[in-house]
Short mmCIF file of C-alpha atoms and ligand atoms in Angstrom, two decimals:
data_model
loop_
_atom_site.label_atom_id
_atom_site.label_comp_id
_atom_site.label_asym_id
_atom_site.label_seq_id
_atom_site.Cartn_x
_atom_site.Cartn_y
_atom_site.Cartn_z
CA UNK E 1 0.00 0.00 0.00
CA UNK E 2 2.35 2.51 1.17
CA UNK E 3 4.48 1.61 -2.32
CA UNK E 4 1.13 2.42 -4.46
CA UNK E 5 0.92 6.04 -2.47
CA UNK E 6 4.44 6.71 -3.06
CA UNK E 7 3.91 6.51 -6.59
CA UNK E 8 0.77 8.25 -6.35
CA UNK E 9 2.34 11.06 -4.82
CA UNK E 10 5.16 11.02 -7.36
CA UNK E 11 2.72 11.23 -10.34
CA UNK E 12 1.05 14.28 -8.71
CA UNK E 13 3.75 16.31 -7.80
CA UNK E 14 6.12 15.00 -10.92
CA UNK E 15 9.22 14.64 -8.27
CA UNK E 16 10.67 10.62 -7.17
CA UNK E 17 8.80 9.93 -4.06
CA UNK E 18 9.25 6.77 -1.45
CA UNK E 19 8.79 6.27 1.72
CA UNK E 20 12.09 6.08 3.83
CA UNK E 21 10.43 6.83 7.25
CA UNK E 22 6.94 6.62 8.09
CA UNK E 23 5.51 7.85 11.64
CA UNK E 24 2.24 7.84 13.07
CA UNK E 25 0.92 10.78 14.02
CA UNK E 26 -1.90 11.35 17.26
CA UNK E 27 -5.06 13.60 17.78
CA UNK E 28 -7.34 12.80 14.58
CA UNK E 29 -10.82 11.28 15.43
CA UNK E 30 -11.46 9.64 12.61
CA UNK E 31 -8.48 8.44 10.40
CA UNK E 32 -5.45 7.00 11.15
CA UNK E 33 -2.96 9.46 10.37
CA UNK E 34 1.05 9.38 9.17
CA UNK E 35 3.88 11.40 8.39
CA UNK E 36 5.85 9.90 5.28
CA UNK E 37 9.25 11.31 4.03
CA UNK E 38 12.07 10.70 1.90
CA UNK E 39 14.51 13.11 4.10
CA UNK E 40 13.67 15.67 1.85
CA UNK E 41 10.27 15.99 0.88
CA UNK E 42 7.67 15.07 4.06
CA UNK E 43 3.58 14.58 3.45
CA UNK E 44 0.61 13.74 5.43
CA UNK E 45 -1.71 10.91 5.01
CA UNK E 46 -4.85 9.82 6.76
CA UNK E 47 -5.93 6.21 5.97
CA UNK E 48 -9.55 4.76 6.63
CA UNK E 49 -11.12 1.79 5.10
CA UNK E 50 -11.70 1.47 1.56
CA UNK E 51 -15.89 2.41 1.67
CA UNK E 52 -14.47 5.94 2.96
CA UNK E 53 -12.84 7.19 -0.11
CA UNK E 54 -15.61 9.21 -0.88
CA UNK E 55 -15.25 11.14 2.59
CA UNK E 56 -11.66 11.91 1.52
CA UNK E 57 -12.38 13.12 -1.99
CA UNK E 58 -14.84 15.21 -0.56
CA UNK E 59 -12.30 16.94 2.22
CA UNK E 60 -9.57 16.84 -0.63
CA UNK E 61 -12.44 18.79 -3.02
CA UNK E 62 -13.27 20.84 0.19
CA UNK E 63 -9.56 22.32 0.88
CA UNK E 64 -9.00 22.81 -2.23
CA UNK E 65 -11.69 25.50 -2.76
CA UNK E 66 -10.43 26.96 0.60
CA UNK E 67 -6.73 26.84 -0.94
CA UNK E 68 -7.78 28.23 -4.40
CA UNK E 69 -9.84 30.96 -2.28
CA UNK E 70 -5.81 32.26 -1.08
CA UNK E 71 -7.70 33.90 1.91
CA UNK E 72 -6.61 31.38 4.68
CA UNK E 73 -3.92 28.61 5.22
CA UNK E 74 -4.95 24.67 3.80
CA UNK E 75 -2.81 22.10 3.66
CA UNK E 76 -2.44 21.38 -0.28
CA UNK E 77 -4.23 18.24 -1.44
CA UNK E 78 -2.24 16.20 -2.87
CA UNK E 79 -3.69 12.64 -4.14
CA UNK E 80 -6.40 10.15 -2.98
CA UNK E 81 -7.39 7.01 -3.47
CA UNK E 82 -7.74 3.27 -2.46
CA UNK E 83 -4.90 0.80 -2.05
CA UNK E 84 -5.22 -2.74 -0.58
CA UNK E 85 -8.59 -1.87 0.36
CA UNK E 86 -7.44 1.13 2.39
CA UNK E 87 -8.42 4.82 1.39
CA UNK E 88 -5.91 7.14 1.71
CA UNK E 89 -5.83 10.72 1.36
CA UNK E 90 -2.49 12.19 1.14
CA UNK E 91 -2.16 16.44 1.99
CA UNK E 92 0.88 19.06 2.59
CA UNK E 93 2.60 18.48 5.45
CA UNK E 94 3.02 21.30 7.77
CA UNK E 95 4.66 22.25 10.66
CA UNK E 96 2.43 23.44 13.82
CA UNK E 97 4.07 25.30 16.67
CA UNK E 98 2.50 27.13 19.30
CA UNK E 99 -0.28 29.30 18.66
CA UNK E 100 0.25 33.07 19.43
CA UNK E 101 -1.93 36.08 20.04
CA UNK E 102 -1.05 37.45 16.35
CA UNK E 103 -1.54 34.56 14.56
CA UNK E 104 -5.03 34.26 16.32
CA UNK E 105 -5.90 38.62 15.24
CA UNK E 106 -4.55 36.60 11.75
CA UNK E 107 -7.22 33.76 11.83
CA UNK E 108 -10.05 36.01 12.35
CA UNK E 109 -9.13 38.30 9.45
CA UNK E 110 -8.37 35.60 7.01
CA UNK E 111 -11.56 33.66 8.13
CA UNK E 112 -13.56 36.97 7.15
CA UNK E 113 -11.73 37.10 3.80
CA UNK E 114 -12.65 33.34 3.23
CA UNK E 115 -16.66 34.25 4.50
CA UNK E 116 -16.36 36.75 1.20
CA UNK E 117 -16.32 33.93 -1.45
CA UNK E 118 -19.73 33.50 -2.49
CA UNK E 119 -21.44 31.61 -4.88
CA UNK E 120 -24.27 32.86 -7.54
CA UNK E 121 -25.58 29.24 -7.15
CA UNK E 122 -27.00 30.02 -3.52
CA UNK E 123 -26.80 27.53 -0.82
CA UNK E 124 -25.10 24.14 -0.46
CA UNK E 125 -22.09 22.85 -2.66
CA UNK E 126 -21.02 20.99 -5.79
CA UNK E 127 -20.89 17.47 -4.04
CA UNK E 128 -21.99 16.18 -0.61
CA UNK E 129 -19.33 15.50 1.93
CA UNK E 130 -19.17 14.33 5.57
CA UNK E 131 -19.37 16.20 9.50
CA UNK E 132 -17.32 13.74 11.40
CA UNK E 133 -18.23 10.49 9.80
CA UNK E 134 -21.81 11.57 9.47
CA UNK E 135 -23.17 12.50 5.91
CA UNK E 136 -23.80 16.03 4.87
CA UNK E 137 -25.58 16.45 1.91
CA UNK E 138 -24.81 19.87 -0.25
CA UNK E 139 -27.83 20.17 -2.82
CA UNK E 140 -27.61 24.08 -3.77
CA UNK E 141 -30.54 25.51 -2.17
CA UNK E 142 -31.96 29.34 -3.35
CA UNK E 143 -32.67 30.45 0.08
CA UNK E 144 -30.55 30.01 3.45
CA UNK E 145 -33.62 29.29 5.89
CA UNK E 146 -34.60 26.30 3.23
CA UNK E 147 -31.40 25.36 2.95
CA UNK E 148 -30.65 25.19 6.83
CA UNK E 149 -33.50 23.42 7.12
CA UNK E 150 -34.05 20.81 5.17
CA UNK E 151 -30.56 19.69 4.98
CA UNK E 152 -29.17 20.81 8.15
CA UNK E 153 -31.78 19.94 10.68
CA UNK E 154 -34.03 18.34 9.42
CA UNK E 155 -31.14 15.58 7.91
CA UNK E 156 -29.98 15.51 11.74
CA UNK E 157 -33.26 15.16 13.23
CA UNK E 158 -34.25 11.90 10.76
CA UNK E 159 -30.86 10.64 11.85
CA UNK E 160 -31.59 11.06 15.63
CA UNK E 161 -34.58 9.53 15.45
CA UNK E 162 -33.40 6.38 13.84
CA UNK E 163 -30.70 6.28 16.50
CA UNK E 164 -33.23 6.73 19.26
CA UNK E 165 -33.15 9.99 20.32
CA UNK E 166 -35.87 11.66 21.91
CA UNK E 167 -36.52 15.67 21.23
CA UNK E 168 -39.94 16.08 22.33
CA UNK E 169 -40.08 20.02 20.83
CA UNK E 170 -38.45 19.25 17.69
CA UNK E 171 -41.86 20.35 15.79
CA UNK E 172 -41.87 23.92 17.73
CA UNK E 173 -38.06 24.76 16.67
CA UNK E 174 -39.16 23.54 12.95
CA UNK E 175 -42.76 25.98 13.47
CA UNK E 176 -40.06 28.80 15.03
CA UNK E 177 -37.66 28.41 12.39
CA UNK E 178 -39.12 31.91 10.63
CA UNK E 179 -38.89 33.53 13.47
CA UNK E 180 -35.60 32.59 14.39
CA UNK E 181 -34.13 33.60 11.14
CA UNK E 182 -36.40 36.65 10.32
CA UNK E 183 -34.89 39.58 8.82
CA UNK E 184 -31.55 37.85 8.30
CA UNK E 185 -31.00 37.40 4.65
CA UNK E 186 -26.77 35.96 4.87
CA UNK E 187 -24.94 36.11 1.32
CA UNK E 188 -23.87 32.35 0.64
CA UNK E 189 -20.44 32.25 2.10
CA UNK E 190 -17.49 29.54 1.71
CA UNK E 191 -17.50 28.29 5.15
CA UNK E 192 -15.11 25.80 6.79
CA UNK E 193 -18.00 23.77 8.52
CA UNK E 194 -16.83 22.30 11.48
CA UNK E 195 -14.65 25.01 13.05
CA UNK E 196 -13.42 23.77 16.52
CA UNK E 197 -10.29 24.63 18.01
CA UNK E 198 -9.50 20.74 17.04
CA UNK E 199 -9.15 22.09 13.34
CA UNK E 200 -7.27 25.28 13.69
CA UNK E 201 -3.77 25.33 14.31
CA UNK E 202 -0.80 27.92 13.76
CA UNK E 203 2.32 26.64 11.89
CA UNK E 204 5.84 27.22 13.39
CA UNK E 205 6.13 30.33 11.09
CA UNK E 206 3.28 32.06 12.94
CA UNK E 207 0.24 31.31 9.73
CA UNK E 208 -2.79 30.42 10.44
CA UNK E 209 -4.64 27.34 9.28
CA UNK E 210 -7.77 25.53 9.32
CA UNK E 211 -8.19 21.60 8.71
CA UNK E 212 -9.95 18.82 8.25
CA UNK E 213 -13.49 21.44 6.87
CA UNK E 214 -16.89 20.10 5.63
CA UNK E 215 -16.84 22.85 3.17
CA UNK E 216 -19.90 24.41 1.93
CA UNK E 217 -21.80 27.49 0.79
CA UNK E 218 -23.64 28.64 3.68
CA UNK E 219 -24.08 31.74 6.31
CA UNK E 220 -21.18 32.62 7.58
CA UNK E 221 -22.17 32.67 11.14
CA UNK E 222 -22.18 28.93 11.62
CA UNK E 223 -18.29 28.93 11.24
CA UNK E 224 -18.38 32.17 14.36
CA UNK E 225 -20.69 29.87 16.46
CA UNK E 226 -19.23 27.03 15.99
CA UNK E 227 -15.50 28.43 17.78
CA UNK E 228 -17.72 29.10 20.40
CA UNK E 229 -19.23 25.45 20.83
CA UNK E 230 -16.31 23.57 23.01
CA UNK E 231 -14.32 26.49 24.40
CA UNK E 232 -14.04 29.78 22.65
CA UNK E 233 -10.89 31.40 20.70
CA UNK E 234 -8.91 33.85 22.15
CA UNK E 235 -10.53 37.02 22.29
CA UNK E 236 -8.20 38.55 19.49
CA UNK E 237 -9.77 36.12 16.67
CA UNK E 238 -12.91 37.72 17.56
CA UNK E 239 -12.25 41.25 17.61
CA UNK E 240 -10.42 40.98 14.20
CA UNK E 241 -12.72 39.04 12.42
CA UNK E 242 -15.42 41.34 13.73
CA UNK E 243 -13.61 44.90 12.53
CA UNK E 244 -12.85 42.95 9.37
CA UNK E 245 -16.90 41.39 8.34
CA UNK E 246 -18.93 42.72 11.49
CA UNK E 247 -21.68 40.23 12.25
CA UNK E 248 -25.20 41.25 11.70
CA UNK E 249 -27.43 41.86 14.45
CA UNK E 250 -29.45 38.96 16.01
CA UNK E 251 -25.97 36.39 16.05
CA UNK E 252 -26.86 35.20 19.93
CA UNK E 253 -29.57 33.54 18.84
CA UNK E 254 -28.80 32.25 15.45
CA UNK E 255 -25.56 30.75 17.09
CA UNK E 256 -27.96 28.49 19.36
CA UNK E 257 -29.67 27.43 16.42
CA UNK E 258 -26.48 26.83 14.07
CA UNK E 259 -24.81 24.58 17.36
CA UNK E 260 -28.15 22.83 17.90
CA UNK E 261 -27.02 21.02 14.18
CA UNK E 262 -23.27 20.42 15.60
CA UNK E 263 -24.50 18.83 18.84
CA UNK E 264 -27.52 16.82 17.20
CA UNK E 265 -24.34 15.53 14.35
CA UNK E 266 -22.71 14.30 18.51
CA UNK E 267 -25.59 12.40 19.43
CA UNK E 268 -25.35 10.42 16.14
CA UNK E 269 -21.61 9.98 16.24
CA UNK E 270 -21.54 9.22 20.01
CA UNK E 271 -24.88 9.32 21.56
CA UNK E 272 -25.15 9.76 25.48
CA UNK E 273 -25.63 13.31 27.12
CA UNK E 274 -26.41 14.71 23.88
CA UNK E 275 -29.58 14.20 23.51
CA UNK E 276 -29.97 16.24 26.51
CA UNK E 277 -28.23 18.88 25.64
CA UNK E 278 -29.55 19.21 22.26
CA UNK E 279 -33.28 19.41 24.23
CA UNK E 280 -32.08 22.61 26.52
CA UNK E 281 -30.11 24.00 23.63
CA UNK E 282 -34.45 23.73 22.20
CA UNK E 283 -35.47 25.27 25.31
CA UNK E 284 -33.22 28.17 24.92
CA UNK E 285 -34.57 28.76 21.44
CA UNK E 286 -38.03 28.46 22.47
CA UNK E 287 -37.94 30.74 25.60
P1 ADP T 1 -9.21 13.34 11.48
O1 ADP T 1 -9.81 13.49 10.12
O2 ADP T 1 -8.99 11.91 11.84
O3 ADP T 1 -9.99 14.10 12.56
P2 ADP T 1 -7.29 15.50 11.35
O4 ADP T 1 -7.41 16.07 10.01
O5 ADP T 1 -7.97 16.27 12.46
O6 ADP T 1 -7.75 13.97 11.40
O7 ADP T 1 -5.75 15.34 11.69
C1 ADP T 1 -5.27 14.73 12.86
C2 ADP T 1 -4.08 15.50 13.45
O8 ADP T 1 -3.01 15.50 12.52
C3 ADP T 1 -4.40 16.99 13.65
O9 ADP T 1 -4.86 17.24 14.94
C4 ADP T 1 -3.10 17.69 13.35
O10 ADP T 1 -2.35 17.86 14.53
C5 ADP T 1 -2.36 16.75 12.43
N1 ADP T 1 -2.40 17.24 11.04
C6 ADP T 1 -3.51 17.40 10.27
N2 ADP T 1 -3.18 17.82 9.04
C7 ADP T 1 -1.83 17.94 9.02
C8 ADP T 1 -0.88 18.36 8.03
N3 ADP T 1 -1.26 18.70 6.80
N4 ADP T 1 0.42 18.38 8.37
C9 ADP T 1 0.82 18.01 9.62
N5 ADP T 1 -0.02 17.61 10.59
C10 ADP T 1 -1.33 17.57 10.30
#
């Protein structure tokens, strides 16, 4: 296997590639993830089984809309594809260092440049991809509030309640959905999708970088609320982005409803105290 990416990786980049060291590498929650280099040239590959080359192409697709966008750090996709009945997905390697104040004032003003890409197709994206391992489908959608939901939480919801889960005013927040987006008409923005502090990092040379995005054309907001979901960025990223693309009035609420869709996409992947959560996150948007 490792042979067949080599020469994948070779054909792509049109230098000799093979693998003289190969090291694992910790924190994904998905993939199994490696460092391979030749002493001089070093890349990163995630490997999954076979059946989820189709969630690599789509992160491959994903970054490199972000990296054609040059508003904010991607690693560079380089190949995919299946080997021995493994998928692999093979990107840039880069080197992360410590995160610092500037870089973070950085993040929020590149994010903003990213949030101005838009798309005169509306909502959603050329191909469906993946939040975690869950499917996210992409169909472009003319207006945000359809968009959101049908095939944010509505997708989640059907999911949820083949897993189990019980959300006895799931109706109401469907009824308030109007409401909750009145008067907020977001330009389609490229988002990253699944912006926790898990996929943002700062290279040794002090760039900014997001990974590991379920790209799509949506409001940019969900991005904001979502690096406020598990633990908020340091207050620079939020004052930059924010002199850079002020948010429009009425965020509080909206970011609620945006995490209600991250949280619901946690009960599927790993059930438990979810489901609760997900039911006072309703509460709050029904007060
Ligand atoms: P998963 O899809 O399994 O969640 P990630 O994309 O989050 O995997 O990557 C796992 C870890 O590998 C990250 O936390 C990061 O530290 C490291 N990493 C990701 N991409 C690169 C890269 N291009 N170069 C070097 N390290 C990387």
């Amino acid at each position: 296997m490792w042979t067949a990416i080599a020469q994948h990786i070779s054909a792509k980049t049109g230098m000799p590639f093979s693998v003289d060291e190969r090291r694992s590498v910790s924190g994904g929650c998905i993939n199994q993830a490696y460092q391979l280099t030749d002493g001089g040239q070093t890349f990163f590959v995630k490997i999954n089984q076979a059946t989820q080359v189709a969630m690599f192409e789509a992160e491959a697709l994903g970054l490199q809309d972000i990296y054609d966008s040059q508003t904010i750090r991607v690693p560079r996709p380089i190949c995919w594809g299946t080997a021995d009945g493994t998928a692999y997905l093979v990107l840039e390697w880069l080197d992360f260092g410590s995160s610092q104040d500037p870089a973070w004032a950085l993040m929020g003003q590149q994010l903003a440049a990213l949030h101005r890409v838009s798309s005169d197709r509306g909502f959603g994206w050329h191909q469906n991809n993946t939040i975690g391992a869950t499917p996210q489908p992409n169909p472009w959608t003319e207006t945000w509030l359809d968009f959101f939901r049908e095939h944010r939480l509505r997708h989640q919801f059907r999911l949820a309640g083949r897993r189990g889960g019980h959300f006895p005013r799931q109706h109401e927040v469907f009824m308030a959905l109007p409401e909750l987006l009145a008067h907020h008409y977001p330009e389609p923005a490229l988002v990253h999708g699944d912006l926790w502090s898990g996929n943002a990092a700062v290279t040794k040379a002090g760039e900014p970088v997001i990974l590991d995005p379920a790209t799509y054309y949506g409001d940019r907001e969900v991005d904001i609320a979502m690096t406020e979901l598990f633990g908020r960025f340091p207050p620079s990223f939020y004052e930059a982005y924010q002199a850079a693309y002020p948010l429009d009035e009425g965020y509080p609420r909206r970011k609620t409803l945006y995490n209600l869709y991250h949280i619901l996409n946690h009960f599927n992947l790993f059930g438990g105290s979810y489901e609760s959560q997900a039911n006072r996150m309703i509460d709050q948007l029904l007060r």
